[in-house]
Coordinates of C-alpha atoms in Angstrom, one line a residue:
M556 CA -19.1 26.9 -41.1
K557 CA -15.7 25.6 -40.2
K558 CA -15.8 27.3 -36.8
K559 CA -19.2 25.8 -36.0
Y560 CA -17.8 22.3 -37.0
M561 CA -14.8 22.7 -34.8
L562 CA -17.0 23.9 -31.9
L563 CA -19.3 20.8 -32.4
V564 CA -16.3 18.5 -32.3
M565 CA -15.0 20.1 -29.1
L566 CA -18.3 19.9 -27.4
L567 CA -18.6 16.2 -28.4
I568 CA -15.1 15.5 -26.9
L569 CA -15.9 17.4 -23.8
S570 CA -19.2 15.4 -23.3
V571 CA -17.3 12.1 -23.6
L572 CA -14.6 13.2 -21.1
I573 CA -17.3 14.3 -18.6
S574 CA -19.1 11.0 -19.0
A575 CA -15.9 9.1 -18.5
C576 CA -15.1 11.0 -15.4
S577 CA -18.5 10.6 -13.9
N578 CA -18.5 6.9 -14.5
Y579 CA -14.9 6.3 -13.3
K580 CA -14.4 2.8 -11.8
F581 CA -11.3 1.5 -10.1
K582 CA -9.6 -1.0 -12.4
A583 CA -7.6 -3.7 -10.8
A584 CA -4.1 -4.3 -12.0
T585 CA -3.5 -7.5 -10.1
E586 CA -5.6 -10.2 -8.6
Y587 CA -3.4 -11.7 -5.8
E588 CA -5.3 -13.4 -3.0
V589 CA -3.5 -12.7 0.3
Q590 CA -3.0 -15.9 2.3
S591 CA -4.2 -16.3 5.8
F592 CA -1.8 -15.0 8.5
H593 CA -1.7 -14.5 12.3
V594 CA 0.9 -12.1 13.4
T595 CA 1.8 -9.6 16.2
D596 CA 1.9 -5.9 15.5
H597 CA 4.1 -3.2 17.0
R598 CA 1.7 -2.6 19.8
G599 CA 2.0 -6.3 20.8
E600 CA -1.5 -7.0 19.6
E601 CA -2.4 -10.2 17.7
V602 CA -3.8 -9.4 14.2
S603 CA -4.7 -11.5 11.2
L604 CA -6.0 -11.4 7.7
E605 CA -9.6 -11.4 9.2
T606 CA -8.6 -8.3 11.3
F607 CA -8.2 -6.3 8.1
K608 CA -11.0 -7.7 6.1
G609 CA -14.0 -5.3 5.6
K610 CA -11.8 -2.3 4.6
P611 CA -9.0 -1.8 2.2
W612 CA -5.3 -1.6 3.3
L613 CA -1.9 -0.8 2.0
A614 CA 0.9 -3.4 2.4
M615 CA 4.6 -3.1 2.3
F616 CA 7.7 -5.1 3.3
I617 CA 10.4 -3.5 5.4
F618 CA 12.9 -4.1 8.2
T619 CA 14.4 -1.9 10.9
N620 CA 18.1 -2.5 10.2
C621 CA 17.7 -1.7 6.5
T622 CA 20.3 0.7 5.3
T623 CA 18.8 1.5 1.9
I624 CA 15.1 1.6 0.8
C625 CA 13.1 1.0 3.9
S626 CA 13.4 4.4 5.5
P627 CA 12.3 6.2 2.3
M628 CA 9.5 3.7 1.8
T629 CA 8.2 4.4 5.3
Y630 CA 8.5 8.1 4.8
N631 CA 6.6 7.8 1.5
M632 CA 3.8 5.9 3.2
T633 CA 3.4 8.7 5.7
E634 CA 3.1 11.1 2.8
I635 CA 0.4 8.9 1.3
Q636 CA -1.4 9.0 4.6
N637 CA -1.2 12.8 4.5
K638 CA -2.9 12.7 1.1
L639 CA -5.6 10.3 2.5
I640 CA -6.3 12.7 5.3
E641 CA -6.5 15.6 2.9
R642 CA -9.2 13.7 0.9
G643 CA -11.1 12.8 4.1
V644 CA -10.4 9.1 3.7
E645 CA -10.6 7.3 7.1
D646 CA -11.7 3.6 6.7
Y647 CA -8.3 1.9 5.9
N648 CA -5.2 0.3 7.4
I649 CA -1.5 0.3 6.6
V650 CA 0.3 -3.0 7.2
A651 CA 4.1 -3.3 7.1
F652 CA 5.5 -6.9 7.2
S653 CA 8.9 -7.2 8.7
V654 CA 11.3 -9.2 6.5
D655 CA 13.7 -9.7 9.4
P656 CA 11.4 -11.1 12.2
A657 CA 14.3 -12.5 14.3
T658 CA 15.4 -8.9 14.9
D659 CA 12.2 -6.9 14.7
S660 CA 10.3 -7.5 17.9
P661 CA 7.2 -5.5 18.5
E662 CA 9.2 -3.1 20.7
V663 CA 11.9 -2.6 18.0
L664 CA 9.2 -2.0 15.4
A665 CA 7.4 0.5 17.7
N666 CA 10.7 2.4 18.2
Y667 CA 11.3 2.4 14.4
L668 CA 7.9 3.9 13.7
S669 CA 8.4 6.6 16.3
R670 CA 11.2 8.1 14.3
Y671 CA 8.7 9.2 11.6
D672 CA 6.1 12.0 11.7
V673 CA 3.2 9.6 11.3
P674 CA -0.1 11.6 10.7
D675 CA -2.3 8.9 12.3
E676 CA -0.5 6.0 14.0
S677 CA -3.8 4.2 14.8
K678 CA -4.0 3.1 11.2
W679 CA -0.6 1.5 11.2
H680 CA 0.4 -2.1 12.0
L681 CA 4.1 -3.0 11.7
V682 CA 4.0 -6.8 12.1
T683 CA 6.2 -9.6 13.1
G684 CA 5.9 -12.9 15.1
Y685 CA 6.8 -15.5 12.5
D686 CA 10.0 -17.1 11.1
Q687 CA 12.1 -16.2 8.1
K688 CA 10.8 -19.1 6.0
F689 CA 7.2 -17.9 6.6
I690 CA 7.7 -14.3 5.4
E691 CA 9.7 -15.4 2.4
Q692 CA 6.9 -17.8 1.3
F693 CA 4.1 -15.5 2.3
A694 CA 5.5 -12.6 0.3
L695 CA 5.9 -14.8 -2.8
N696 CA 2.6 -16.6 -2.6
S697 CA 0.5 -13.6 -1.6
F698 CA 2.1 -10.7 -3.4
K699 CA 4.4 -12.3 -6.0
S700 CA 7.2 -10.4 -4.2
L701 CA 10.7 -11.5 -3.5
V702 CA 12.1 -11.7 0.1
K703 CA 15.4 -13.4 0.8
M704 CA 17.8 -13.4 3.7
P705 CA 21.4 -13.7 2.3
E706 CA 23.8 -16.1 3.9
N707 CA 26.6 -13.6 4.6
S708 CA 24.7 -10.4 5.2
D709 CA 22.1 -8.9 7.6
Q710 CA 20.5 -6.9 4.7
V711 CA 17.4 -8.7 3.6
L712 CA 16.7 -8.7 -0.1
H713 CA 13.1 -7.4 -0.8
Q714 CA 11.2 -5.3 -3.2
S715 CA 10.2 -1.7 -2.8
T716 CA 6.6 -2.2 -3.7
F717 CA 3.4 -0.9 -2.1
F718 CA 0.3 -3.1 -2.5
L719 CA -3.4 -2.0 -2.4
V720 CA -5.5 -4.8 -0.9
D721 CA -9.2 -4.6 -1.1
E722 CA -11.8 -5.4 1.7
K723 CA -11.9 -9.1 0.7
G724 CA -8.1 -9.6 1.0
I725 CA -7.2 -9.4 -2.7
A726 CA -4.2 -7.3 -3.7
V727 CA -5.7 -5.4 -6.6
K728 CA -2.9 -3.0 -7.5
N729 CA 0.8 -2.3 -6.8
Y730 CA 3.0 0.7 -7.0
S731 CA 6.6 1.8 -6.6
G732 CA 7.2 2.6 -3.0
Y733 CA 10.6 4.1 -3.6
S734 CA 12.0 6.0 -6.6
E735 CA 15.2 7.8 -7.4
Q736 CA 13.4 9.4 -10.4
E737 CA 12.4 13.1 -10.3
E738 CA 8.6 12.2 -10.4
G739 CA 9.0 10.1 -7.3
V740 CA 6.2 8.0 -5.8
S741 CA 2.6 8.6 -6.9
Y742 CA 1.2 9.7 -3.6
D743 CA -2.0 11.2 -5.1
T744 CA -2.7 8.2 -7.4
I745 CA -2.5 5.8 -4.5
A746 CA -4.7 7.9 -2.3
I747 CA -7.3 8.3 -5.1
D748 CA -7.3 4.5 -5.7
M749 CA -7.8 3.9 -2.0
E750 CA -10.7 6.4 -1.9
T751 CA -12.2 4.8 -5.0
L752 CA -12.2 1.4 -3.5
I753 CA -13.9 2.6 -0.4
E754 CA -16.6 4.5 -2.4
E755 CA -17.3 1.5 -4.6
R756 CA -17.6 -0.7 -1.5
L757 CA -20.1 1.7 0.0
Q758 CA -22.2 1.7 -3.2
Q759 CA -22.5 -2.1 -3.3

């Protein structure tokens, strides 16, 4: 009798888990509306918020003269793209905003990206073409993220965060883009969240 009871309980739990998995929906962790922008990417092409609407994208803030977190962040983004490719996800973009636009011309950004083994460069847009005040205010207003150029240093202060932006231009979730911890950056989680956003958009 006891064995039958335990079996019944296990079956009930299993049915709940299956139901939960089959009805999984992406749950937003943030609701940051990205402000309008018109910038130049590393190919010298003009892009804007409207350019990226209609499909989700990943955003980050980096600069080419960075001596600390930017290189690992960029590498981590290439690893996320590898996971997206493994999952067959295609309809997305990756946008990296330079926090040192006075130094980072499109040519400099293109050279920077060429140092990495990027799986699909066509999805990437490293952008510049604005002044320091703009990027500091844009990061704060659109992503609640700190960007600050110190007075006596060329190392711009910025956060190591990746942002998932939906097809409407809303930053719906953020993640650590750099970690010294053993578990590292959640490549699979970010890829799954991106895939889920795309699937839900197609179902609408």
